[in-house]
XYZ file of C-alpha atoms in Angstrom:
551
model
C 1.214 -11.347 -27.708
C 2.175 -8.093 -25.934
C 2.752 -7.775 -22.233
C 3.247 -4.943 -20.005
C 6.053 -5.416 -17.506
C 5.018 -5.687 -13.828
C 5.883 -2.545 -11.782
C 9.447 -2.209 -11.171
C 8.755 -1.535 -7.553
C 7.375 -5.077 -6.940
C 10.483 -6.590 -8.387
C 12.667 -4.237 -6.175
C 10.789 -5.094 -3.184
C 13.114 -8.017 -2.537
C 13.862 -9.358 0.913
C 16.314 -7.522 3.185
C 16.769 -4.554 0.661
C 16.908 -1.124 2.003
C 15.422 1.448 -0.231
C 16.393 5.090 0.437
C 15.588 8.480 -0.882
C 16.435 8.930 -4.444
C 15.844 11.511 -7.116
C 14.631 14.250 -4.694
C 14.181 17.581 -6.176
C 16.415 20.467 -5.153
C 15.379 23.661 -3.621
C 12.378 25.474 -4.938
C 13.275 27.059 -8.341
C 11.965 30.598 -9.177
C 8.868 30.607 -11.394
C 9.194 31.473 -15.078
C 9.470 35.255 -15.903
C 5.889 36.726 -16.164
C 4.160 34.076 -14.145
C 1.623 35.223 -11.721
C 2.576 34.301 -8.187
C -0.183 32.904 -5.961
C -3.651 33.508 -7.259
C -6.671 31.100 -7.358
C -7.078 28.102 -9.533
C -10.500 26.723 -10.401
C -10.777 23.089 -11.110
C -14.179 21.810 -12.234
C -15.213 18.141 -12.015
C -18.315 16.103 -12.680
C -18.740 14.196 -9.236
C -19.016 15.345 -5.757
C -17.370 13.184 -2.919
C -19.834 11.957 -0.277
C -17.030 12.353 2.084
C -13.509 14.238 1.900
C -11.832 11.486 4.035
C -10.723 8.673 1.677
C -10.509 6.298 4.460
C -14.214 6.404 4.669
C -15.795 4.284 1.852
C -13.165 5.047 -0.758
C -14.336 6.208 -4.120
C -12.597 7.980 -6.995
C -14.049 11.618 -6.373
C -12.422 11.210 -2.857
C -8.989 10.218 -3.975
C -8.740 12.954 -6.643
C -9.407 15.732 -4.119
C -7.656 14.017 -1.252
C -4.337 14.091 -3.219
C -4.234 17.852 -2.601
C -4.369 17.774 1.087
C -3.078 14.438 2.184
C 0.533 12.892 1.734
C 1.148 9.125 1.411
C 4.031 7.240 2.784
C 5.517 6.607 -0.789
C 4.818 7.860 -4.309
C 4.474 5.745 -7.470
C 6.141 6.862 -10.593
C 4.980 6.326 -14.246
C 7.400 3.337 -14.710
C 5.862 1.557 -11.727
C 8.852 2.233 -9.391
C 8.163 3.680 -5.870
C 10.058 6.628 -4.374
C 9.934 8.279 -0.887
C 7.327 10.556 0.276
C 6.406 10.647 3.991
C 8.699 7.709 4.291
C 12.340 8.425 3.669
C 13.318 4.694 3.248
C 11.944 1.277 3.982
C 13.385 -2.183 4.630
C 11.528 -5.435 3.944
C 12.191 -8.695 5.782
C 13.352 -11.818 3.864
C 10.056 -13.528 4.266
C 8.274 -10.445 2.877
C 5.959 -10.160 5.953
C 7.590 -7.265 7.747
C 8.141 -3.685 6.400
C 9.992 -1.099 8.444
C 9.449 2.488 7.280
C 11.729 5.280 8.410
C 9.730 8.437 8.382
C 10.690 11.933 7.191
C 11.389 14.205 10.203
C 10.192 17.686 11.096
C 6.932 17.348 9.349
C 3.609 18.511 11.061
C -0.030 18.031 10.230
C -1.754 21.225 9.518
C -3.374 21.329 12.836
C 0.048 21.372 14.432
C 0.273 17.804 15.491
C 3.542 15.973 14.904
C 3.830 13.446 12.089
C 5.542 10.460 13.607
C 5.399 6.619 13.879
C 2.513 6.745 16.366
C 0.532 8.848 13.906
C 1.090 6.226 11.126
C -0.053 3.454 13.503
C -3.149 5.352 14.234
C -4.003 5.656 10.575
C -3.744 1.975 10.035
C -5.760 1.333 13.178
C -8.640 3.697 11.943
C -8.482 2.178 8.423
C -8.901 -1.241 9.781
C -11.574 -0.424 12.348
C -15.007 -1.548 10.830
C -16.611 1.580 12.199
C -14.586 3.760 9.632
C -16.250 1.857 6.806
C -13.006 1.735 4.864
C -14.483 -0.396 2.073
C -11.588 0.252 -0.467
C -8.736 0.205 1.994
C -10.089 -2.963 3.632
C -10.167 -4.741 0.364
C -6.560 -3.996 -0.327
C -5.328 -4.874 3.241
C -7.663 -7.296 5.019
C -6.233 -10.472 3.330
C -2.666 -9.471 4.365
C -2.435 -6.873 7.032
C -1.806 -8.073 10.739
C -0.705 -4.977 12.695
C 1.289 -1.874 12.860
C 3.623 -0.799 15.630
C 5.878 2.320 16.309
C 9.418 0.930 16.696
C 10.604 4.290 17.515
C 9.557 7.900 17.124
C 10.258 7.951 13.383
C 10.223 4.087 12.458
C 6.952 2.246 12.042
C 6.858 -1.543 11.423
C 4.074 -3.158 9.321
C 3.373 -6.899 10.083
C 1.659 -8.862 7.457
C -0.274 -12.227 7.747
C 1.180 -13.313 4.384
C 3.631 -11.853 1.759
C 2.143 -8.956 -0.250
C 4.498 -7.749 -2.928
C 2.158 -4.986 -4.214
C 1.996 -3.345 -0.684
C 4.265 -0.394 -1.585
C 2.320 0.268 -4.708
C -1.022 0.114 -2.912
C 0.241 2.479 -0.140
C 0.949 5.011 -2.829
C -2.583 5.859 -3.419
C -4.525 8.619 -1.912
C -6.806 6.129 -0.325
C -3.961 5.651 2.123
C -3.175 9.353 2.711
C -2.037 9.910 6.279
C -4.174 12.045 8.478
C -3.819 13.750 11.833
C -4.729 11.488 14.747
C -6.235 14.572 16.549
C -8.493 15.265 13.590
C -9.491 11.617 13.226
C -10.605 11.537 16.744
C -13.278 14.088 16.211
C -15.378 11.304 14.500
C -16.319 10.273 11.103
C -18.825 13.017 10.452
C -16.405 15.870 11.293
C -13.511 14.279 9.619
C -15.494 13.793 6.414
C -16.293 17.403 6.172
C -12.650 18.569 6.743
C -9.787 15.976 7.191
C -6.396 17.185 8.146
C -3.216 16.067 6.619
C 0.370 17.233 5.914
C -0.259 18.131 2.266
C 0.277 21.221 0.142
C -3.280 22.509 0.699
C -5.794 22.802 3.494
C -9.538 22.146 3.355
C -11.027 25.564 4.350
C -14.826 25.145 3.423
C -16.987 22.573 1.742
C -20.035 24.125 0.221
C -22.127 21.115 -0.319
C -23.291 20.774 -3.886
C -21.134 23.478 -5.133
C -17.358 23.409 -4.277
C -14.589 22.806 -1.915
C -12.333 25.652 -1.085
C -8.575 24.970 -0.241
C -5.904 27.343 0.800
C -2.029 26.816 0.579
C -0.220 25.170 3.444
C 2.517 27.885 3.947
C 4.579 25.390 6.030
C 4.631 22.514 3.476
C 7.799 20.673 3.506
C 6.916 17.073 2.750
C 6.671 16.899 -1.145
C 7.329 13.540 -2.629
C 10.613 12.687 -4.259
C 9.087 12.878 -7.733
C 7.457 16.305 -7.197
C 8.491 19.040 -9.730
C 9.457 21.258 -6.784
C 9.928 21.131 -2.995
C 8.262 23.466 -0.659
C 4.844 25.162 -0.417
C 2.501 25.233 -3.509
C 2.799 28.007 -5.921
C -1.003 28.611 -5.850
C -2.503 30.548 -2.925
C -6.063 29.025 -3.319
C -7.806 26.296 -5.130
C -11.522 26.018 -5.704
C -12.700 22.563 -6.543
C -15.996 23.069 -8.203
C -18.720 20.474 -9.009
C -20.335 20.819 -12.409
C -22.181 17.685 -13.392
C -23.542 19.152 -16.650
C -21.063 18.283 -19.552
C -22.024 21.473 -21.527
C -21.574 23.637 -18.382
C -18.423 22.050 -17.330
C -16.690 22.408 -20.841
C -18.174 25.992 -21.176
C -16.488 26.937 -18.132
C -13.167 25.853 -19.366
C -13.642 27.719 -22.809
C -14.655 30.894 -21.026
C -11.753 30.824 -18.608
C -13.971 30.428 -15.651
C -12.305 27.144 -14.939
C -8.650 26.687 -15.417
C -8.874 22.949 -15.722
C -11.680 20.309 -15.868
C -11.954 16.552 -15.344
C -13.846 14.375 -17.785
C -13.806 16.194 -20.989
C -17.204 15.126 -22.539
C -16.867 12.926 -25.495
C -18.750 15.298 -27.721
C -16.424 18.034 -26.848
C -13.130 16.255 -27.585
C -12.889 17.320 -31.289
C -13.507 21.079 -30.099
C -10.986 20.803 -27.402
C -8.469 19.263 -29.641
C -8.886 22.049 -32.253
C -8.658 24.854 -29.698
C -5.033 26.133 -29.237
C -5.703 27.486 -25.820
C -6.788 24.051 -24.567
C -4.370 21.283 -23.662
C -5.630 17.728 -23.012
C -3.938 14.765 -21.206
C -5.450 11.239 -21.123
C -4.426 8.806 -18.630
C -5.430 5.250 -18.892
C -5.990 3.650 -15.539
C -4.719 0.428 -14.541
C -7.181 -2.078 -12.801
C -10.576 -3.698 -13.937
C -12.119 -1.813 -16.945
C -15.651 -0.578 -16.860
C -17.654 -3.787 -17.261
C -21.054 -5.289 -17.083
C -20.702 -7.712 -14.027
C -23.020 -10.688 -14.285
C -24.725 -12.027 -11.150
C -23.899 -15.687 -11.118
C -26.362 -16.425 -8.180
C -29.254 -15.619 -10.523
C -31.199 -18.650 -12.018
C -30.062 -17.855 -15.639
C -26.626 -16.500 -15.089
C -25.494 -19.270 -12.957
C -25.232 -21.259 -16.092
C -21.847 -20.526 -17.925
C -23.398 -21.257 -21.255
C -25.894 -18.473 -20.628
C -23.168 -16.097 -19.552
C -21.102 -16.939 -22.626
C -24.086 -16.381 -24.817
C -24.867 -12.916 -23.295
C -21.172 -11.917 -23.857
C -21.111 -13.056 -27.362
C -24.315 -11.284 -28.157
C -23.404 -8.072 -26.555
C -21.336 -6.662 -29.390
C -19.253 -5.136 -26.763
C -16.845 -3.455 -29.107
C -19.660 -2.013 -31.280
C -21.717 -0.557 -28.409
C -18.465 1.041 -26.936
C -17.572 2.550 -30.315
C -20.888 3.730 -30.892
C -21.436 5.396 -27.574
C -17.819 6.998 -27.167
C -17.126 7.664 -30.901
C -13.475 6.539 -30.264
C -12.808 8.716 -27.197
C -12.685 5.513 -25.113
C -11.398 2.412 -26.801
C -12.898 -0.973 -26.475
C -11.161 -3.317 -24.031
C -12.392 -6.883 -23.518
C -9.727 -8.214 -21.171
C -10.443 -8.583 -17.461
C -7.842 -6.014 -16.680
C -7.304 -2.694 -18.338
C -4.651 -2.328 -20.916
C -2.913 0.218 -18.423
C -2.373 -2.593 -16.006
C 1.190 -4.264 -15.347
C 1.133 -7.887 -16.873
C -1.743 -7.005 -19.163
C -1.816 -9.582 -21.841
C -3.469 -8.613 -25.178
C -4.147 -12.342 -26.036
C -7.454 -11.626 -24.057
C -8.297 -8.359 -25.598
C -11.373 -9.729 -27.287
C -12.048 -13.249 -26.029
C -15.822 -13.316 -26.901
C -16.278 -11.461 -30.290
C -19.732 -10.523 -31.480
C -21.405 -13.773 -32.791
C -25.237 -14.196 -32.857
C -25.021 -17.668 -34.140
C -22.825 -18.878 -31.338
C -24.930 -17.042 -28.740
C -28.207 -18.635 -30.154
C -26.612 -22.213 -30.066
C -25.512 -21.686 -26.520
C -28.910 -20.437 -25.437
C -30.549 -23.377 -27.154
C -28.300 -25.755 -25.449
C -29.037 -24.247 -22.120
C -32.665 -24.921 -22.522
C -34.046 -21.467 -23.362
C -35.792 -22.637 -26.518
C -39.333 -21.202 -26.088
C -40.508 -17.663 -27.111
C -43.006 -15.255 -25.487
C -45.230 -12.894 -27.431
C -42.546 -10.282 -27.779
C -39.958 -12.786 -28.992
C -38.068 -13.208 -25.829
C -36.618 -16.552 -24.861
C -38.501 -18.689 -22.276
C -37.746 -21.887 -20.215
C -40.221 -23.583 -17.929
C -42.645 -20.869 -18.306
C -40.099 -18.102 -17.463
C -38.837 -15.355 -19.653
C -35.038 -14.709 -19.896
C -34.978 -11.338 -18.338
C -31.988 -9.605 -16.905
C -32.303 -6.606 -14.652
C -29.727 -3.890 -15.031
C -30.240 -1.135 -12.430
C -27.989 1.981 -12.811
C -27.492 5.298 -10.954
C -29.704 7.908 -12.778
C -27.423 10.724 -11.594
C -25.556 11.923 -14.811
C -22.460 12.486 -12.710
C -22.490 8.774 -11.874
C -23.756 7.426 -15.223
C -22.861 9.963 -17.864
C -24.843 10.118 -21.145
C -22.373 7.913 -23.111
C -22.571 5.165 -20.450
C -26.467 5.424 -20.641
C -26.173 5.040 -24.302
C -24.133 1.792 -23.717
C -26.712 0.356 -21.659
C -29.445 1.154 -24.193
C -27.246 -0.363 -26.932
C -26.663 -3.455 -24.888
C -30.445 -3.805 -24.233
C -31.083 -3.587 -28.052
C -28.446 -5.972 -29.204
C -29.441 -8.684 -26.609
C -32.957 -8.569 -27.878
C -31.754 -9.826 -31.244
C -30.989 -13.313 -29.582
C -34.010 -13.223 -27.450
C -32.665 -11.886 -24.159
C -34.668 -9.301 -22.393
C -32.608 -6.682 -20.628
C -34.570 -4.434 -18.135
C -32.912 -0.950 -17.426
C -33.910 0.241 -14.149
C -32.781 3.909 -13.256
C -32.330 4.501 -9.422
C -31.150 6.996 -7.035
C -27.807 6.585 -5.002
C -29.531 5.116 -2.015
C -31.373 2.568 -3.910
C -28.078 1.634 -5.724
C -26.323 1.085 -2.396
C -29.029 -1.280 -1.354
C -29.026 -2.970 -4.783
C -25.227 -3.546 -4.436
C -25.694 -5.297 -1.217
C -28.428 -7.539 -2.267
C -27.875 -10.050 -4.947
C -31.739 -10.715 -5.395
C -32.178 -7.199 -6.748
C -30.133 -7.324 -9.874
C -28.637 -9.508 -12.625
C -26.222 -7.095 -14.137
C -24.347 -4.027 -12.771
C -21.889 -1.481 -14.525
C -18.710 -1.507 -12.463
C -15.050 -0.755 -12.522
C -12.182 -0.783 -10.045
C -9.072 1.370 -10.682
C -5.865 -0.137 -9.126
C -2.261 0.210 -9.783
C -1.700 -3.603 -9.430
C -2.827 -6.517 -11.312
C -3.776 -8.087 -7.963
C -7.016 -6.142 -8.422
C -8.430 -9.380 -9.877
C -8.157 -10.862 -6.427
C -10.024 -7.747 -4.958
C -12.805 -8.118 -7.466
C -13.345 -12.001 -7.687
C -11.860 -13.784 -4.632
C -13.583 -15.773 -1.903
C -12.316 -13.210 0.712
C -13.750 -10.401 -1.075
C -17.068 -12.283 -1.219
C -16.701 -12.915 2.611
C -15.994 -9.163 3.362
C -19.359 -8.624 1.446
C -19.170 -4.967 0.953
C -20.608 -5.181 -2.490
C -17.520 -5.196 -4.708
C -17.802 -8.851 -5.814
C -20.945 -8.190 -7.520
C -20.670 -11.211 -9.684
C -21.009 -13.178 -6.489
C -18.186 -15.522 -7.559
C -15.227 -17.474 -6.189
C -12.873 -19.932 -7.851
C -10.254 -21.772 -5.729
C -7.693 -22.088 -8.593
C -7.944 -18.265 -9.353
C -7.430 -17.516 -5.746
C -4.343 -19.642 -5.263
C -2.891 -18.255 -8.562
C -3.323 -14.553 -7.410
C -2.170 -15.295 -3.925
C 0.941 -17.016 -5.244
C 1.564 -13.992 -7.432
C 1.180 -11.576 -4.522
C 3.715 -13.676 -2.563
C 6.581 -13.567 -5.160
C 8.798 -10.673 -6.197
C 10.162 -12.531 -9.246
C 9.073 -10.482 -12.235
C 8.877 -13.553 -14.633
C 7.027 -15.639 -12.118
C 4.660 -12.831 -11.526
C 4.096 -12.409 -15.257
C 3.247 -16.036 -15.779
C 0.899 -16.179 -12.659
C -1.051 -13.003 -13.674
C -1.307 -14.292 -17.223
C -2.812 -17.479 -15.851
C -5.149 -15.506 -13.865
C -6.373 -13.463 -16.870
C -6.910 -16.736 -18.737
C -8.831 -18.274 -15.842
C -10.945 -15.304 -15.277
C -11.814 -14.954 -19.036
C -13.001 -18.562 -19.223
C -15.541 -17.893 -16.405
C -17.453 -15.218 -18.428
C -18.142 -13.489 -15.034
C -18.478 -10.077 -16.721
C -18.431 -8.207 -20.068
C -15.408 -5.778 -20.182
C -16.149 -2.655 -22.201
C -13.553 0.050 -21.876
C -10.571 1.168 -19.741
C -11.220 4.080 -17.168
C -9.390 7.247 -18.151
C -8.591 10.471 -16.416
C -9.234 12.931 -19.158
C -7.870 16.308 -18.047
C -8.155 19.461 -19.982
C -6.488 22.795 -19.010
C -6.373 26.247 -20.388
C -2.791 26.196 -21.316
C -2.718 29.905 -21.746
C -3.741 30.468 -18.249
C -2.063 27.708 -16.209
C 0.876 25.275 -16.350
C 2.414 22.673 -13.999
C -0.593 20.311 -13.571
C 0.288 16.770 -13.783
C -1.352 13.420 -13.417
C 0.100 10.989 -10.874
C 0.066 7.320 -12.008
C -1.177 5.196 -9.082
C -4.834 6.520 -9.489
C -4.549 9.132 -12.099
C -5.171 12.143 -9.814
C -4.256 15.649 -10.882
C -1.459 17.143 -8.803
C -1.954 20.973 -8.184
C 1.222 21.331 -5.798
C 3.305 22.186 -8.877
C 0.758 24.226 -10.746
C 1.046 27.933 -11.342
C -1.032 30.588 -13.120
C 0.243 32.332 -16.227
C -2.372 35.038 -15.779
C -5.867 35.443 -14.538
C -8.888 33.845 -16.214
C -10.900 35.811 -18.689
């Protein structure tokens, strides 16, 4: 059994310990000889955010771009440790329920407003206000957060309802980027269009459906301790372009019209790998892998025998390998292999087994057959509805292939899977109404194994924002995960999170398929210095610099 150690930051967050700035970079070094100073970098991605403010909703396209103009209180490193950013240091009370953050001084938002404790308090108040619709942030904080107060001009105190050892790791994400209170006061609509932070770039223009243009913050002084350099960004301008079409996006990279792209299409990986001018970087996200969540409130999937039959019949490994040709590996655990405390014991808990699936379905009473060979019970066909977003940016071709393969293999045991393409608005309605679906394809990127609580707890179900689409709760699982969040002992956390993986696996609430990855490709003959930060896999452009113009 192989385990990944829990993030060092969680163990270090022991009672009464003062954590101060460490490893801060020195003064800005001169760029390498021959480097082009300033200039414009074009970054192309497949998905456009619905809002540029990651406090509103909270989806991955938001956090990727928000990293460029919002700073966070702390920064997470690859080994899981947490280092200073907008907070120079922090102190945690012995009971783990109070965090005092001492803030960096002399920092301003790009609208001229001062960054201070009152600004941080305003951010937490905005996040926790239901009107902000901070679905992601609320799921992280609601079970734990009580209040925030300004102790002094540069010290902010966070009060928790219960201990929450992953808090520092959670706050390192761009979802919790700190915004100007003056800008937030403009209202959600305007703040979505042009949020204001303290970051290395400033949002200049959002051309809907095409691109977001950002310019350098010439007064930037608040880079994190793990940045490659301090001071303003090397780049003068960033154009964040939206190219949903895989061929067009990869073609832009090949031609030099884009310096870097996100989500290298699976079919283009061999070409990218063989091209000496293209450099690729794959980052495996922590969290819940892309999975088929099973709605346990449905008449068929409320029976654990049926759920286990569907999982055994899914040939999860086979349908992933067929669709992604090895670009994404199969992962059958409830958490991704990139997650701290991942236990490979649960890597493939329900291997493909038609005989077992058939026996389970027989035992559950689905013994009849209709004219097409699908199983029936009490005159009803065993039909499972799987709606999906028809936008190729949301459901890429390989994921659609997975759905189609899943439909085909389930038919072998008499289970009908109905694939239902839908637009974004319809999918939002589906997510909120368990009567409209039986299965949904979902994932949740998170730097903490406590993501299992976010996805499958009673509290998440009560918040009812459509993330617990399996419609499940288990008292034993909840207690285990709350206990894990309350302790800072690494061995105890490891044991508790392993127990949670075992408990969650036994429920067969979902069919894990593959870990989400950031697949970044750059024209290494044109640009250097882009790196992927590890809390959410976002590209960091503050340290990037051009070697020469594009072709």
